[in-house]
mmCIF file of C-alpha atoms in Angstrom:
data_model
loop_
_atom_site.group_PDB
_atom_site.id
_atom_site.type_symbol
_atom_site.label_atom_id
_atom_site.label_comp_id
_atom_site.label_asym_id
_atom_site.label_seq_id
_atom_site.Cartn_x
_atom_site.Cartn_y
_atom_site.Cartn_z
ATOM 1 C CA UNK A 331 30.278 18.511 25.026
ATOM 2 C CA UNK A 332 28.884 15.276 25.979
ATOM 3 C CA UNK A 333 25.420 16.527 27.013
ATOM 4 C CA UNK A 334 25.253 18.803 23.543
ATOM 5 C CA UNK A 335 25.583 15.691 21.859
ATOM 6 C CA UNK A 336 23.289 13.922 23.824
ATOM 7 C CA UNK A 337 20.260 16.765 23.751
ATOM 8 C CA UNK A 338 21.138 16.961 20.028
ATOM 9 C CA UNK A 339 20.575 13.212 19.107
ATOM 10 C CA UNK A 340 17.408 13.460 21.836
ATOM 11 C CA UNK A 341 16.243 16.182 19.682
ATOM 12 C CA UNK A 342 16.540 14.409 16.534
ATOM 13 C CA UNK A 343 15.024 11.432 17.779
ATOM 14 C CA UNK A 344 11.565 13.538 18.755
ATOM 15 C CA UNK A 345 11.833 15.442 15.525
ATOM 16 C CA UNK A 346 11.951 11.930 13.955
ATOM 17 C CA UNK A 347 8.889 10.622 15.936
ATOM 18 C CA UNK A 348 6.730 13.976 14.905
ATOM 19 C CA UNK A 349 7.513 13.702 11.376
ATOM 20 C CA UNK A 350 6.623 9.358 11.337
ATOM 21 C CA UNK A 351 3.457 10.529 13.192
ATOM 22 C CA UNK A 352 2.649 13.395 10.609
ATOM 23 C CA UNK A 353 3.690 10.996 7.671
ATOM 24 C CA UNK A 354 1.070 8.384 9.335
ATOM 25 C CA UNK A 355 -1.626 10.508 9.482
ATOM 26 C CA UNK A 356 -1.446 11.887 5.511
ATOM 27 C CA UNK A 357 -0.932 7.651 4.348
ATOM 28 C CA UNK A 358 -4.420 7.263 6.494
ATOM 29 C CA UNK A 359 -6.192 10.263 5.612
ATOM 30 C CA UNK A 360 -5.370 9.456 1.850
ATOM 31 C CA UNK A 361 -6.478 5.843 2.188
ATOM 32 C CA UNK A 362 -9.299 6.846 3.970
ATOM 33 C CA UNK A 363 -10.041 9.047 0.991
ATOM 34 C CA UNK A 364 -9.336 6.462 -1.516
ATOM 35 C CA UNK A 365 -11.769 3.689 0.610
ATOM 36 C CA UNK A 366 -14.508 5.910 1.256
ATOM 37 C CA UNK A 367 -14.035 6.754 -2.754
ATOM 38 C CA UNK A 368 -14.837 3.339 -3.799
ATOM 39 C CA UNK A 369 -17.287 2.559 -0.837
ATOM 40 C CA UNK A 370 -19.417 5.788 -2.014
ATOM 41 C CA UNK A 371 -18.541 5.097 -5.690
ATOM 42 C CA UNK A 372 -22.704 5.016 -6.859
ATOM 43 C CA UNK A 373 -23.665 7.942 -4.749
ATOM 44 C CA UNK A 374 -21.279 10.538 -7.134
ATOM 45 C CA UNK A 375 -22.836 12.086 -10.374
ATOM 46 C CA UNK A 376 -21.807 11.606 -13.665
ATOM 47 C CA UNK A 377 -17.924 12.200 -13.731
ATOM 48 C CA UNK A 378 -17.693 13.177 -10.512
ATOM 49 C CA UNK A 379 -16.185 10.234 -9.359
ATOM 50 C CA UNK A 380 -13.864 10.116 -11.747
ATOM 51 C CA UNK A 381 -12.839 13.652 -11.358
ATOM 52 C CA UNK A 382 -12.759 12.971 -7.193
ATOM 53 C CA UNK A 383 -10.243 9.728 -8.292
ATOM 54 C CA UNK A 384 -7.980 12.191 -9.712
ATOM 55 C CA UNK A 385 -7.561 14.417 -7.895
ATOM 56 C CA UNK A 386 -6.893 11.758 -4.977
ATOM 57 C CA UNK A 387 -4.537 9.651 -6.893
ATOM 58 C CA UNK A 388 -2.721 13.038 -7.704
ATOM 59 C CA UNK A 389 -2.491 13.753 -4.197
ATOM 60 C CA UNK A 390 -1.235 10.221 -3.476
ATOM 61 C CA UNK A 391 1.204 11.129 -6.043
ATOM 62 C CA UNK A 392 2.494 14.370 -4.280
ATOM 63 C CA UNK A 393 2.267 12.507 -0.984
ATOM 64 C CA UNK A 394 4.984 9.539 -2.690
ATOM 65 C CA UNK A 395 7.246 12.131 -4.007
ATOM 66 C CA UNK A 396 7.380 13.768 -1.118
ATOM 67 C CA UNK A 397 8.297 10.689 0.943
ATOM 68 C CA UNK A 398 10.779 9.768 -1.049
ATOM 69 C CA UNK A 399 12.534 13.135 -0.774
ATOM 70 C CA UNK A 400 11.581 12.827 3.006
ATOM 71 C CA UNK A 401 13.266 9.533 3.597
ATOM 72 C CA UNK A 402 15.963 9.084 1.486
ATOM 73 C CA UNK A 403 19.158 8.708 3.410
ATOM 74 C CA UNK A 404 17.140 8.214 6.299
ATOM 75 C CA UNK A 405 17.558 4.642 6.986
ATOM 76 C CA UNK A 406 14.774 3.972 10.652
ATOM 77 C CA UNK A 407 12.359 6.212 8.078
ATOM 78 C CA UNK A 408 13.127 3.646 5.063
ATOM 79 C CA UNK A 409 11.904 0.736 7.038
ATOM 80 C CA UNK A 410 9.323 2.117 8.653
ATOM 81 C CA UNK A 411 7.975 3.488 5.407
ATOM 82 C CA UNK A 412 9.341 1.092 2.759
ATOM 83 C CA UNK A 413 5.770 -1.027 2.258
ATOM 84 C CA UNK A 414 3.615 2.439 2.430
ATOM 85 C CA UNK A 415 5.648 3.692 -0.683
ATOM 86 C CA UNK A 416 5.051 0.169 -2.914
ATOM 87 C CA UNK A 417 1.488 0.593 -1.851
ATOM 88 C CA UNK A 418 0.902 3.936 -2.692
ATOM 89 C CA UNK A 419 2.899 2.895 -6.135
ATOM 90 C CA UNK A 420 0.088 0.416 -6.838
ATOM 91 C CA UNK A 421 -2.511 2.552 -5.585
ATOM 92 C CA UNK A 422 -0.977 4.945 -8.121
ATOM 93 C CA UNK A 423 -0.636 2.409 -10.986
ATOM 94 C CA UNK A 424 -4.037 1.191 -10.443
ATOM 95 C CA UNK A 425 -2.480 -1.987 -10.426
ATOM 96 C CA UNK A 426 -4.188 -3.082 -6.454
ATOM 97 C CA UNK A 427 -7.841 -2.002 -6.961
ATOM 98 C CA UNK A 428 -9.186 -2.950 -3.170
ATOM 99 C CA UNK A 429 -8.741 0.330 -0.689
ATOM 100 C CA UNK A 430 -8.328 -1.963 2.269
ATOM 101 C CA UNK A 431 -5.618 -4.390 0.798
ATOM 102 C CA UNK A 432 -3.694 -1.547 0.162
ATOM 103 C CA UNK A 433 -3.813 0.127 3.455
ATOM 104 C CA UNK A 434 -3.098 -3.253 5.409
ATOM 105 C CA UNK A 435 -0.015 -3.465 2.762
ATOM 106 C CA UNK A 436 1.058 0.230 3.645
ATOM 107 C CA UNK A 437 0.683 -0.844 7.378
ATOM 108 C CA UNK A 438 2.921 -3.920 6.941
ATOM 109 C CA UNK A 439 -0.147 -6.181 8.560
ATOM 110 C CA UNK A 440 0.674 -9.306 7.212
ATOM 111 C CA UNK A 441 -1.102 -10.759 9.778
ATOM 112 C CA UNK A 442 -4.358 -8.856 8.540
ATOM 113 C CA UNK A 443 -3.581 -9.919 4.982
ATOM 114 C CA UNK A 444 -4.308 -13.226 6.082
ATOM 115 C CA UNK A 445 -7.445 -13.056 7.999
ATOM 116 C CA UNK A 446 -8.809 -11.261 4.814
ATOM 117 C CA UNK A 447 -7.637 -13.926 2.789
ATOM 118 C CA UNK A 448 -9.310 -16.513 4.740
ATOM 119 C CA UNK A 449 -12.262 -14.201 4.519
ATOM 120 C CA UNK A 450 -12.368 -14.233 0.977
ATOM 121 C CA UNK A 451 -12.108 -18.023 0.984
ATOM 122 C CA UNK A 452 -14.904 -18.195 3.387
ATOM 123 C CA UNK A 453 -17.162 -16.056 1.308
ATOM 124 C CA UNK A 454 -16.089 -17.739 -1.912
ATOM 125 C CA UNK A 455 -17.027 -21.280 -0.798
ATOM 126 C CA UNK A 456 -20.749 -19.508 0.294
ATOM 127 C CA UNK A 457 -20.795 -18.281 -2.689
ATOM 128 C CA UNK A 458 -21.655 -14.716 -1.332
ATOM 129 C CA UNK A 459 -18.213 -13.716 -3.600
ATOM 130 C CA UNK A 460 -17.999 -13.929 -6.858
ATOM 131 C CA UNK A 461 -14.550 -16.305 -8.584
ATOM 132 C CA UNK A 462 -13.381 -13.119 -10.632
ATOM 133 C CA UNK A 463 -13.504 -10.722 -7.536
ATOM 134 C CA UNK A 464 -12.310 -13.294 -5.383
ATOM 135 C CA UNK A 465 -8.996 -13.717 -8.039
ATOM 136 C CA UNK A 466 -8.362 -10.182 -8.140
ATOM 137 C CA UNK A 467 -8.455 -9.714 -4.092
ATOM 138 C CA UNK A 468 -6.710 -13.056 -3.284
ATOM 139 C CA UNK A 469 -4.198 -11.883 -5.785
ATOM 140 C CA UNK A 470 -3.364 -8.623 -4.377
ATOM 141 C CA UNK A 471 -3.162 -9.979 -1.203
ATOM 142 C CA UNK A 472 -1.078 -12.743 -1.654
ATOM 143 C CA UNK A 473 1.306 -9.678 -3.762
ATOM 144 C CA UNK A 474 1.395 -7.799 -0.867
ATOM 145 C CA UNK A 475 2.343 -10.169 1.227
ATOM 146 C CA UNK A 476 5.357 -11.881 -1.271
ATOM 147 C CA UNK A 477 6.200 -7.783 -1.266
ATOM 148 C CA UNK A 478 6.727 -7.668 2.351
ATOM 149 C CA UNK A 479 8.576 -10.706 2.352
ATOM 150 C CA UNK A 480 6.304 -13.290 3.973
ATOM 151 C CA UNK A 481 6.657 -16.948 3.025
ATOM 152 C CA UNK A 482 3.840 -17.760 0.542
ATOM 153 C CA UNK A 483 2.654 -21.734 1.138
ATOM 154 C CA UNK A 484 3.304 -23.820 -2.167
ATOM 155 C CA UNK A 485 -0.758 -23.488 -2.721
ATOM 156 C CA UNK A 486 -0.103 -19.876 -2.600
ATOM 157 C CA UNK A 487 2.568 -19.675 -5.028
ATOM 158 C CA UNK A 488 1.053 -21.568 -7.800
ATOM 159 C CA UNK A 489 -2.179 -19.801 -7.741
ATOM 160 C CA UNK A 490 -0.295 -16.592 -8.150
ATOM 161 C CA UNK A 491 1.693 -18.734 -10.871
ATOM 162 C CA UNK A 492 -1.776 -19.299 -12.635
ATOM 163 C CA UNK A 493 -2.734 -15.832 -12.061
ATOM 164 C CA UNK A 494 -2.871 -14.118 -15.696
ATOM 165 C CA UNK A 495 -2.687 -10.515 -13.853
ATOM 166 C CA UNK A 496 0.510 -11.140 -11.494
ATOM 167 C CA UNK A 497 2.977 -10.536 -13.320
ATOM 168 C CA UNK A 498 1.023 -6.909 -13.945
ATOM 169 C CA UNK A 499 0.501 -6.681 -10.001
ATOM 170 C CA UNK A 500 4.116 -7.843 -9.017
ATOM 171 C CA UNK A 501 5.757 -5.264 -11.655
ATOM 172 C CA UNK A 502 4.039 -1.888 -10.722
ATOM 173 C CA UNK A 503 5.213 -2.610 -7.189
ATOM 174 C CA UNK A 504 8.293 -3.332 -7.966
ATOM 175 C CA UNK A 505 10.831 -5.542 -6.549
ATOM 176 C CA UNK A 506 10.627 -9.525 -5.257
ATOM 177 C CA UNK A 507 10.847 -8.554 -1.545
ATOM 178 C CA UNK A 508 10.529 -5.086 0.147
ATOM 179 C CA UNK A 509 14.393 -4.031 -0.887
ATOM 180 C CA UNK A 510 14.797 -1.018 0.946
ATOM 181 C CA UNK A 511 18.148 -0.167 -0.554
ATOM 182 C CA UNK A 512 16.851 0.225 -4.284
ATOM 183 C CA UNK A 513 13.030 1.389 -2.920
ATOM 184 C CA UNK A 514 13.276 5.144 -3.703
ATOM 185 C CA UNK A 515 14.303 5.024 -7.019
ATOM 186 C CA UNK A 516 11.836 2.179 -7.846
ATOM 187 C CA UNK A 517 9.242 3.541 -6.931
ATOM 188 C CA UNK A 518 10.163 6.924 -8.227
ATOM 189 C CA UNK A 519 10.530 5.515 -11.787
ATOM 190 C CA UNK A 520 7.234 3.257 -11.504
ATOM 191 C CA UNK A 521 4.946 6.574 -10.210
ATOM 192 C CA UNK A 522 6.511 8.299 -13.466
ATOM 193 C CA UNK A 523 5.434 5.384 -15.791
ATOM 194 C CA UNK A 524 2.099 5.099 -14.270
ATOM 195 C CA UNK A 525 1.945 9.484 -14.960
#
């Protein structure tokens, strides 16, 4: 009885890694789709990226209702998957409008978050980045990572605070931190607002 139990959990462990790996390739082929979307934006016709869009933000919103039926319950597949759901919700909501901040969000890469960030500084004070673009990245970042929970510096927190579009950017993602008790039915009730 002992070993059934044992080759049971061992197979529900593997089943658990196939389905993470299968749910990590769809989040990266989507955000692929979604970056190479914007990145190619001038090369579509008339309408045709708009049309494209659609149809990938409808898949993206197949893809979240799926996960949330997928994980629910599922507590290892909550946390591994809590920050690709709030991204995908402000993918969705159109409320993050740069591909790569939202993949490094639905990665939980803080760490990357940062480096952009510093980026963007960089390229602001060369003035090879425009103040409004700059706002709107350094914004989304700095959402992302209050979303994931990462301590924001007092700099940080009061340019957010002077940020007319934060409160916008906070609310279609949902919660303070990444609250992965409440998660599925956020999300689930921001995805239908944004419908």
């Amino acid at each position: 009885q002992d070993f059934r139990s044992k080759m049971a959990e061992a197979r529900g462990k593997h089943e658990t890694a196939i389905l993470k790996a299968n749910i990590d390739d769809q989040l990266n082929r989507l955000l692929t789709q979604l970056e190479d979307l914007e990145e190619l934006k001038d090369e579509f016709e008339d309408g045709e990226y708009e049309e494209t869009k659609a149809e990938t933000l409808a898949q993206l919103r197949e893809f979240q209702a799926f996960l949330e039926k997928t994980v629910s319950g599922d507590m290892t597949l909550i946390d591994a998957f809590g920050s690709a759901q709030l991204a995908i919700q402000a993918a969705i909501s159109d409320a993050f409008k740069t591909p790569e901040v939202i993949r490094m969000f639905a990665t939980k890469q803080p760490d990357q978050l940062r480096m952009r960030l510093a980026k963007l500084q960089r390229e602001l004070k060369l003035k090879n980045l425009g103040r409004d673009l700059f706002n709107q990245q350094a914004a989304e970042i700095l959402v992302a990572l209050k979303k994931m929970g990462t301590s924001l510096s007092a700099e940080e927190q009061e340019f957010l605070d002077n940020m007319s579009n934060t409160r916008h950017l906070e609310s279609a993602v949902g919660a303070d931190k990444l609250d992965t008790s409440g998660l599925m039915s956020t999300a689930a009730g921001q995805i239908k607002q944004a419908q």
